[in-house]
Amino acid sequence: MANNSYSGVKNSIVEANHDGDFGCTLKDLRSLMELRGPEAISKVGETYGDTQGLCSRLKSSPIDGLSGQLADIEKRKTVFGQNFIPPKKPKTFLQLVWEALQDVTLIILEVAAIVSLGLSFYKPPDAKRDNCGRAAGGIEDENEAEAGWIEGVAILLSVICVVLVTAFNDWSKEKQFRGLQSRIEQEQKFTVVRGGQVIQIPVAEIVVGDIAQIKYGDLLPADGVLIQGNDLKIDESSLTGESDHVKKTQEKIQCFYQAPM
């Protein structure tokens, strides 16, 4: 993939319903990103004239990019949303405990423990007990019968220990993963053009209208429209399942899509 440029025209997830002073809304940009090939080119031509017209609507320059003024950046975040995917709500410890209890082996042990406890507390009538004792040729050991509940309780305690340990390990791993993911997102940067200067900014700080530069091996941080490129090829296997790299040109495919992060 050679050095290329595109105008990021759609943020990832967080949305707003305003159109502000811009010539297109978030809904318009989303509908554009849903098109590919000739349909996308036709849509850009009919609605915006060309990519230059789209940049004008977004108050961006294909050469100098955005002005980089803080007020303009904040306004774009308010109108179009921020370029990040909100993390899913973490599971509570009780939810992890419940998931651990769904293990088939633990369910069998739980049933066995309940049955064992039930049998240990069940006492047949005295007459039947005497007959059973005579038929067996001996007298039932009362101390052993009274201690029969220990086996069931031991099984239940074992299940509880396994469930708590499993839930705690899952909770600890999830906490570590979220911390690592947050650190990676904060450290990951991308090259954009602002005020005529090529700078690197955190991916979450990219806004609609930014002119970004793509180089070999970059992971696309947002959906976009190709403005200028030279032998641009993108791996879309995570989206389409096709292993071959897809070539992007202004004549064939205008829009390309964010790779899942």
mmCIF file of C-alpha atoms in Angstrom:
data_model
loop_
_atom_site.group_PDB
_atom_site.id
_atom_site.type_symbol
_atom_site.label_atom_id
_atom_site.label_comp_id
_atom_site.label_asym_id
_atom_site.label_seq_id
_atom_site.Cartn_x
_atom_site.Cartn_y
_atom_site.Cartn_z
ATOM 1 C CA MET A 1 0.000 0.000 0.000
ATOM 2 C CA ALA A 2 1.577 3.259 -1.105
ATOM 3 C CA ASN A 3 1.100 6.639 0.546
ATOM 4 C CA ASN A 4 -2.425 7.855 -0.093
ATOM 5 C CA SER A 5 -4.891 10.387 1.219
ATOM 6 C CA TYR A 6 -8.575 10.285 2.021
ATOM 7 C CA SER A 7 -11.146 12.489 3.642
ATOM 8 C CA GLY A 8 -12.603 10.880 6.730
ATOM 9 C CA VAL A 9 -16.289 11.597 6.322
ATOM 10 C CA LYS A 10 -17.907 9.393 8.939
ATOM 11 C CA ASN A 11 -17.120 8.726 12.558
ATOM 12 C CA SER A 12 -17.322 5.282 14.042
ATOM 13 C CA ILE A 13 -20.245 5.199 16.437
ATOM 14 C CA VAL A 14 -21.184 8.109 18.672
ATOM 15 C CA GLU A 15 -23.765 10.154 16.835
ATOM 16 C CA ALA A 16 -25.676 13.407 16.954
ATOM 17 C CA ASN A 17 -28.770 14.518 15.088
ATOM 18 C CA HIS A 18 -27.612 18.003 14.219
ATOM 19 C CA ASP A 19 -26.328 19.237 10.882
ATOM 20 C CA GLY A 20 -24.944 22.533 12.223
ATOM 21 C CA ASP A 21 -23.647 24.817 9.476
ATOM 22 C CA PHE A 22 -22.370 21.969 7.312
ATOM 23 C CA GLY A 23 -23.780 21.093 3.909
ATOM 24 C CA CYS A 24 -24.563 17.486 4.794
ATOM 25 C CA THR A 25 -25.796 15.545 7.770
ATOM 26 C CA LEU A 26 -24.516 12.440 9.463
ATOM 27 C CA LYS A 27 -27.377 10.521 7.834
ATOM 28 C CA ASP A 28 -26.228 11.672 4.392
ATOM 29 C CA LEU A 29 -22.684 10.535 5.078
ATOM 30 C CA ARG A 30 -23.828 7.186 6.407
ATOM 31 C CA SER A 31 -25.948 6.542 3.318
ATOM 32 C CA LEU A 32 -22.912 7.404 1.157
ATOM 33 C CA MET A 33 -20.713 4.957 3.047
ATOM 34 C CA GLU A 34 -23.221 2.174 2.383
ATOM 35 C CA LEU A 35 -22.569 2.421 -1.368
ATOM 36 C CA ARG A 36 -19.644 0.994 -3.307
ATOM 37 C CA GLY A 37 -18.226 1.086 -6.823
ATOM 38 C CA PRO A 38 -20.187 2.893 -9.560
ATOM 39 C CA GLU A 39 -23.099 3.544 -7.193
ATOM 40 C CA ALA A 40 -20.831 5.456 -4.823
ATOM 41 C CA ILE A 41 -19.296 7.466 -7.674
ATOM 42 C CA SER A 42 -22.753 8.281 -9.022
ATOM 43 C CA LYS A 43 -23.962 9.318 -5.570
ATOM 44 C CA VAL A 44 -20.984 11.622 -5.028
ATOM 45 C CA GLY A 45 -21.465 13.133 -8.483
ATOM 46 C CA GLU A 46 -25.213 13.697 -8.127
ATOM 47 C CA THR A 47 -25.136 15.061 -4.589
ATOM 48 C CA TYR A 48 -21.795 16.831 -4.273
ATOM 49 C CA GLY A 49 -20.466 17.165 -7.824
ATOM 50 C CA ASP A 50 -17.135 15.539 -6.942
ATOM 51 C CA THR A 51 -14.892 14.929 -3.960
ATOM 52 C CA GLN A 52 -13.951 18.605 -3.978
ATOM 53 C CA GLY A 53 -17.638 19.455 -3.564
ATOM 54 C CA LEU A 54 -17.914 17.019 -0.657
ATOM 55 C CA CYS A 55 -14.909 18.647 1.019
ATOM 56 C CA SER A 56 -16.492 22.074 0.494
ATOM 57 C CA ARG A 57 -19.706 20.904 2.143
ATOM 58 C CA LEU A 58 -17.659 19.662 5.097
ATOM 59 C CA LYS A 59 -15.642 22.924 5.153
ATOM 60 C CA SER A 60 -12.399 21.088 4.595
ATOM 61 C CA SER A 61 -9.567 21.513 2.089
ATOM 62 C CA PRO A 62 -8.177 18.478 0.203
ATOM 63 C CA ILE A 63 -4.736 20.095 0.425
ATOM 64 C CA ASP A 64 -4.619 21.935 3.753
ATOM 65 C CA GLY A 65 -7.172 19.860 5.620
ATOM 66 C CA LEU A 66 -9.018 21.388 8.555
ATOM 67 C CA SER A 67 -7.924 24.606 10.179
ATOM 68 C CA GLY A 68 -7.134 22.787 13.404
ATOM 69 C CA GLN A 69 -8.848 25.396 15.563
ATOM 70 C CA LEU A 70 -10.156 23.930 18.801
ATOM 71 C CA ALA A 71 -13.615 25.504 18.380
ATOM 72 C CA ASP A 72 -14.018 23.927 14.921
ATOM 73 C CA ILE A 73 -12.888 20.496 16.149
ATOM 74 C CA GLU A 74 -15.276 20.589 19.100
ATOM 75 C CA LYS A 75 -18.135 21.679 16.856
ATOM 76 C CA ARG A 76 -17.542 18.746 14.518
ATOM 77 C CA LYS A 77 -17.532 16.361 17.468
ATOM 78 C CA THR A 78 -20.842 17.825 18.615
ATOM 79 C CA VAL A 79 -22.465 17.668 15.181
ATOM 80 C CA PHE A 80 -21.140 14.355 13.869
ATOM 81 C CA GLY A 81 -19.954 12.576 17.008
ATOM 82 C CA GLN A 82 -16.607 11.272 18.195
ATOM 83 C CA ASN A 83 -14.487 8.683 16.452
ATOM 84 C CA PHE A 84 -14.559 5.882 18.976
ATOM 85 C CA ILE A 85 -16.672 2.874 19.813
ATOM 86 C CA PRO A 86 -18.035 3.021 23.367
ATOM 87 C CA PRO A 87 -16.945 -0.074 25.297
ATOM 88 C CA LYS A 88 -19.569 -2.580 26.317
ATOM 89 C CA LYS A 89 -20.769 -2.429 29.886
ATOM 90 C CA PRO A 90 -18.535 -4.755 31.921
ATOM 91 C CA LYS A 91 -20.106 -7.826 33.447
ATOM 92 C CA THR A 92 -20.640 -7.766 37.187
ATOM 93 C CA PHE A 93 -19.113 -10.380 39.468
ATOM 94 C CA LEU A 94 -22.552 -11.918 40.032
ATOM 95 C CA GLN A 95 -23.074 -12.259 36.269
ATOM 96 C CA LEU A 96 -19.740 -14.051 35.984
ATOM 97 C CA VAL A 97 -20.748 -16.339 38.868
ATOM 98 C CA TRP A 98 -23.995 -17.175 37.075
ATOM 99 C CA GLU A 99 -22.112 -17.953 33.852
ATOM 100 C CA ALA A 100 -19.718 -20.218 35.733
ATOM 101 C CA LEU A 101 -22.687 -22.109 37.190
ATOM 102 C CA GLN A 102 -23.846 -23.021 33.671
ATOM 103 C CA ASP A 103 -21.042 -25.578 33.302
ATOM 104 C CA VAL A 104 -22.544 -29.043 32.699
ATOM 105 C CA THR A 105 -20.154 -30.796 35.074
ATOM 106 C CA LEU A 106 -20.979 -28.387 37.881
ATOM 107 C CA ILE A 107 -24.696 -28.819 37.256
ATOM 108 C CA ILE A 108 -24.327 -32.608 37.597
ATOM 109 C CA LEU A 109 -22.376 -32.168 40.828
ATOM 110 C CA GLU A 110 -25.021 -29.804 42.178
ATOM 111 C CA VAL A 111 -27.785 -32.312 41.455
ATOM 112 C CA ALA A 112 -25.739 -35.113 43.041
ATOM 113 C CA ALA A 113 -25.145 -33.003 46.159
ATOM 114 C CA ILE A 114 -28.843 -32.192 46.511
ATOM 115 C CA VAL A 115 -29.816 -35.850 46.100
ATOM 116 C CA SER A 116 -27.176 -36.889 48.637
ATOM 117 C CA LEU A 117 -28.440 -34.341 51.161
ATOM 118 C CA GLY A 118 -32.019 -35.397 50.606
ATOM 119 C CA LEU A 119 -31.221 -39.062 51.205
ATOM 120 C CA SER A 120 -29.143 -38.281 54.302
ATOM 121 C CA PHE A 121 -32.071 -36.513 55.979
ATOM 122 C CA TYR A 122 -34.683 -39.016 54.881
ATOM 123 C CA LYS A 123 -35.648 -41.504 57.619
ATOM 124 C CA PRO A 124 -38.045 -44.360 56.826
ATOM 125 C CA PRO A 125 -40.577 -45.558 59.428
ATOM 126 C CA ASP A 126 -39.121 -47.520 62.370
ATOM 127 C CA ALA A 127 -40.862 -50.764 61.414
ATOM 128 C CA LYS A 128 -39.412 -50.717 57.945
ATOM 129 C CA ARG A 129 -35.995 -49.846 59.322
ATOM 130 C CA ASP A 130 -36.108 -52.848 61.662
ATOM 131 C CA ASN A 131 -37.127 -55.180 58.817
ATOM 132 C CA CYS A 132 -34.348 -53.831 56.625
ATOM 133 C CA GLY A 133 -31.839 -54.316 59.423
ATOM 134 C CA ARG A 134 -32.894 -57.941 59.999
ATOM 135 C CA ALA A 135 -32.848 -58.706 56.264
ATOM 136 C CA ALA A 136 -29.301 -57.359 56.052
ATOM 137 C CA GLY A 137 -28.287 -59.422 59.009
ATOM 138 C CA GLY A 138 -27.198 -56.484 61.182
ATOM 139 C CA ILE A 139 -28.193 -53.256 62.931
ATOM 140 C CA GLU A 140 -27.757 -49.922 61.172
ATOM 141 C CA ASP A 141 -25.010 -47.769 62.579
ATOM 142 C CA GLU A 142 -26.800 -44.636 63.844
ATOM 143 C CA ASN A 143 -23.620 -42.540 63.931
ATOM 144 C CA GLU A 144 -22.898 -43.285 60.277
ATOM 145 C CA ALA A 145 -26.466 -42.389 59.300
ATOM 146 C CA GLU A 146 -26.300 -39.065 61.119
ATOM 147 C CA ALA A 147 -23.055 -38.150 59.330
ATOM 148 C CA GLY A 148 -24.478 -38.909 55.873
ATOM 149 C CA TRP A 149 -25.051 -35.218 55.139
ATOM 150 C CA ILE A 150 -21.314 -34.506 55.115
ATOM 151 C CA GLU A 151 -20.860 -35.934 51.611
ATOM 152 C CA GLY A 152 -23.538 -33.679 50.102
ATOM 153 C CA VAL A 153 -22.208 -30.588 51.864
ATOM 154 C CA ALA A 154 -18.661 -31.385 50.740
ATOM 155 C CA ILE A 155 -19.801 -31.559 47.103
ATOM 156 C CA LEU A 156 -21.645 -28.239 47.401
ATOM 157 C CA LEU A 157 -18.632 -26.556 48.989
ATOM 158 C CA SER A 158 -16.422 -27.848 46.182
ATOM 159 C CA VAL A 159 -18.826 -26.453 43.567
ATOM 160 C CA ILE A 160 -18.932 -23.087 45.339
ATOM 161 C CA CYS A 161 -15.134 -22.896 45.467
ATOM 162 C CA VAL A 162 -14.800 -23.739 41.765
ATOM 163 C CA VAL A 163 -17.446 -21.191 40.776
ATOM 164 C CA LEU A 164 -15.917 -18.391 42.863
ATOM 165 C CA VAL A 165 -12.400 -19.055 41.586
ATOM 166 C CA THR A 166 -13.600 -19.196 37.962
ATOM 167 C CA ALA A 167 -15.647 -16.009 38.309
ATOM 168 C CA PHE A 168 -12.773 -14.164 39.988
ATOM 169 C CA ASN A 169 -10.316 -15.217 37.268
ATOM 170 C CA ASP A 170 -12.725 -14.080 34.526
ATOM 171 C CA TRP A 171 -13.319 -10.767 36.298
ATOM 172 C CA SER A 172 -9.577 -10.202 36.719
ATOM 173 C CA LYS A 173 -8.827 -11.036 33.067
ATOM 174 C CA GLU A 174 -11.619 -8.754 31.824
ATOM 175 C CA LYS A 175 -10.335 -5.897 33.974
ATOM 176 C CA GLN A 176 -6.786 -6.333 32.659
ATOM 177 C CA PHE A 177 -8.024 -6.555 29.069
ATOM 178 C CA ARG A 178 -10.026 -3.347 29.363
ATOM 179 C CA GLY A 179 -7.041 -1.541 30.846
ATOM 180 C CA LEU A 180 -4.791 -2.755 28.019
ATOM 181 C CA GLN A 181 -7.349 -1.847 25.367
ATOM 182 C CA SER A 182 -7.767 1.640 26.835
ATOM 183 C CA ARG A 183 -3.997 2.177 26.847
ATOM 184 C CA ILE A 184 -3.680 1.010 23.232
ATOM 185 C CA GLU A 185 -6.490 3.319 22.107
ATOM 186 C CA GLN A 186 -4.844 6.271 23.813
ATOM 187 C CA GLU A 187 -1.428 5.527 22.317
ATOM 188 C CA GLN A 188 -2.600 4.715 18.776
ATOM 189 C CA LYS A 189 -2.068 7.687 16.478
ATOM 190 C CA PHE A 190 -2.856 8.472 12.845
ATOM 191 C CA THR A 191 -1.473 10.964 10.346
ATOM 192 C CA VAL A 192 -3.755 13.818 9.243
ATOM 193 C CA VAL A 193 -3.364 17.185 7.567
ATOM 194 C CA ARG A 194 -4.463 20.210 9.577
ATOM 195 C CA GLY A 195 -3.656 23.811 8.768
ATOM 196 C CA GLY A 196 -1.438 22.614 5.922
ATOM 197 C CA GLN A 197 0.752 20.665 8.342
ATOM 198 C CA VAL A 198 1.089 16.894 8.504
ATOM 199 C CA ILE A 199 0.634 15.877 12.128
ATOM 200 C CA GLN A 200 -0.159 12.775 14.148
ATOM 201 C CA ILE A 201 -3.158 12.729 16.454
ATOM 202 C CA PRO A 202 -4.879 10.026 18.540
ATOM 203 C CA VAL A 203 -7.391 8.024 16.517
ATOM 204 C CA ALA A 204 -10.226 9.149 18.810
ATOM 205 C CA GLU A 205 -9.447 12.791 17.912
ATOM 206 C CA ILE A 206 -10.116 12.305 14.185
ATOM 207 C CA VAL A 207 -13.246 14.204 13.129
ATOM 208 C CA VAL A 208 -15.432 14.356 10.038
ATOM 209 C CA GLY A 209 -13.646 16.407 7.379
ATOM 210 C CA ASP A 210 -10.127 15.429 8.372
ATOM 211 C CA ILE A 211 -7.740 14.680 5.506
ATOM 212 C CA ALA A 212 -5.780 11.598 6.520
ATOM 213 C CA GLN A 213 -2.700 10.063 4.944
ATOM 214 C CA ILE A 214 -2.472 6.306 4.604
ATOM 215 C CA LYS A 215 0.805 4.456 4.434
ATOM 216 C CA TYR A 216 1.743 0.826 4.209
ATOM 217 C CA GLY A 217 0.363 -1.286 7.070
ATOM 218 C CA ASP A 218 -2.019 1.332 8.493
ATOM 219 C CA LEU A 219 -5.283 0.205 10.058
ATOM 220 C CA LEU A 220 -8.022 2.491 8.788
ATOM 221 C CA PRO A 221 -9.451 4.450 11.732
ATOM 222 C CA ALA A 222 -12.656 5.628 10.024
ATOM 223 C CA ASP A 223 -14.783 5.326 6.895
ATOM 224 C CA GLY A 224 -13.701 7.656 4.121
ATOM 225 C CA VAL A 225 -13.692 8.762 0.505
ATOM 226 C CA LEU A 226 -10.562 8.433 -1.608
ATOM 227 C CA ILE A 227 -9.281 11.808 -2.804
ATOM 228 C CA GLN A 228 -5.908 10.860 -4.251
ATOM 229 C CA GLY A 229 -4.003 7.619 -4.294
ATOM 230 C CA ASN A 230 -1.309 5.549 -5.948
ATOM 231 C CA ASP A 231 -1.724 1.764 -6.042
ATOM 232 C CA LEU A 232 -3.881 1.744 -2.921
ATOM 233 C CA LYS A 233 -4.870 -1.758 -1.831
ATOM 234 C CA ILE A 234 -6.839 -2.601 1.295
ATOM 235 C CA ASP A 235 -7.330 -5.865 3.147
ATOM 236 C CA GLU A 236 -11.096 -6.228 3.607
ATOM 237 C CA SER A 237 -11.040 -9.858 4.711
ATOM 238 C CA SER A 238 -12.471 -8.983 8.117
ATOM 239 C CA LEU A 239 -15.482 -7.386 6.393
ATOM 240 C CA THR A 240 -16.056 -9.489 3.269
ATOM 241 C CA GLY A 241 -14.144 -12.695 3.963
ATOM 242 C CA GLU A 242 -12.088 -12.241 0.779
ATOM 243 C CA SER A 243 -8.373 -12.810 1.327
ATOM 244 C CA ASP A 244 -7.239 -10.823 -1.738
ATOM 245 C CA HIS A 245 -6.437 -7.161 -1.279
ATOM 246 C CA VAL A 246 -8.963 -4.836 -2.911
ATOM 247 C CA LYS A 247 -7.567 -2.104 -5.115
ATOM 248 C CA LYS A 248 -9.043 1.365 -4.601
ATOM 249 C CA THR A 249 -9.003 4.030 -7.300
ATOM 250 C CA GLN A 250 -10.935 7.207 -7.915
ATOM 251 C CA GLU A 251 -12.356 5.775 -11.127
ATOM 252 C CA LYS A 252 -13.576 2.465 -9.699
ATOM 253 C CA ILE A 253 -14.230 2.712 -5.971
ATOM 254 C CA GLN A 254 -14.663 5.975 -4.127
ATOM 255 C CA CYS A 255 -15.581 4.805 -0.661
ATOM 256 C CA PHE A 256 -13.749 2.439 1.599
ATOM 257 C CA TYR A 257 -14.474 1.246 5.058
ATOM 258 C CA GLN A 258 -13.004 1.143 8.502
ATOM 259 C CA ALA A 259 -11.386 -2.136 9.459
ATOM 260 C CA PRO A 260 -12.713 -3.462 12.825
ATOM 261 C CA MET A 261 -10.310 -2.678 15.671
#
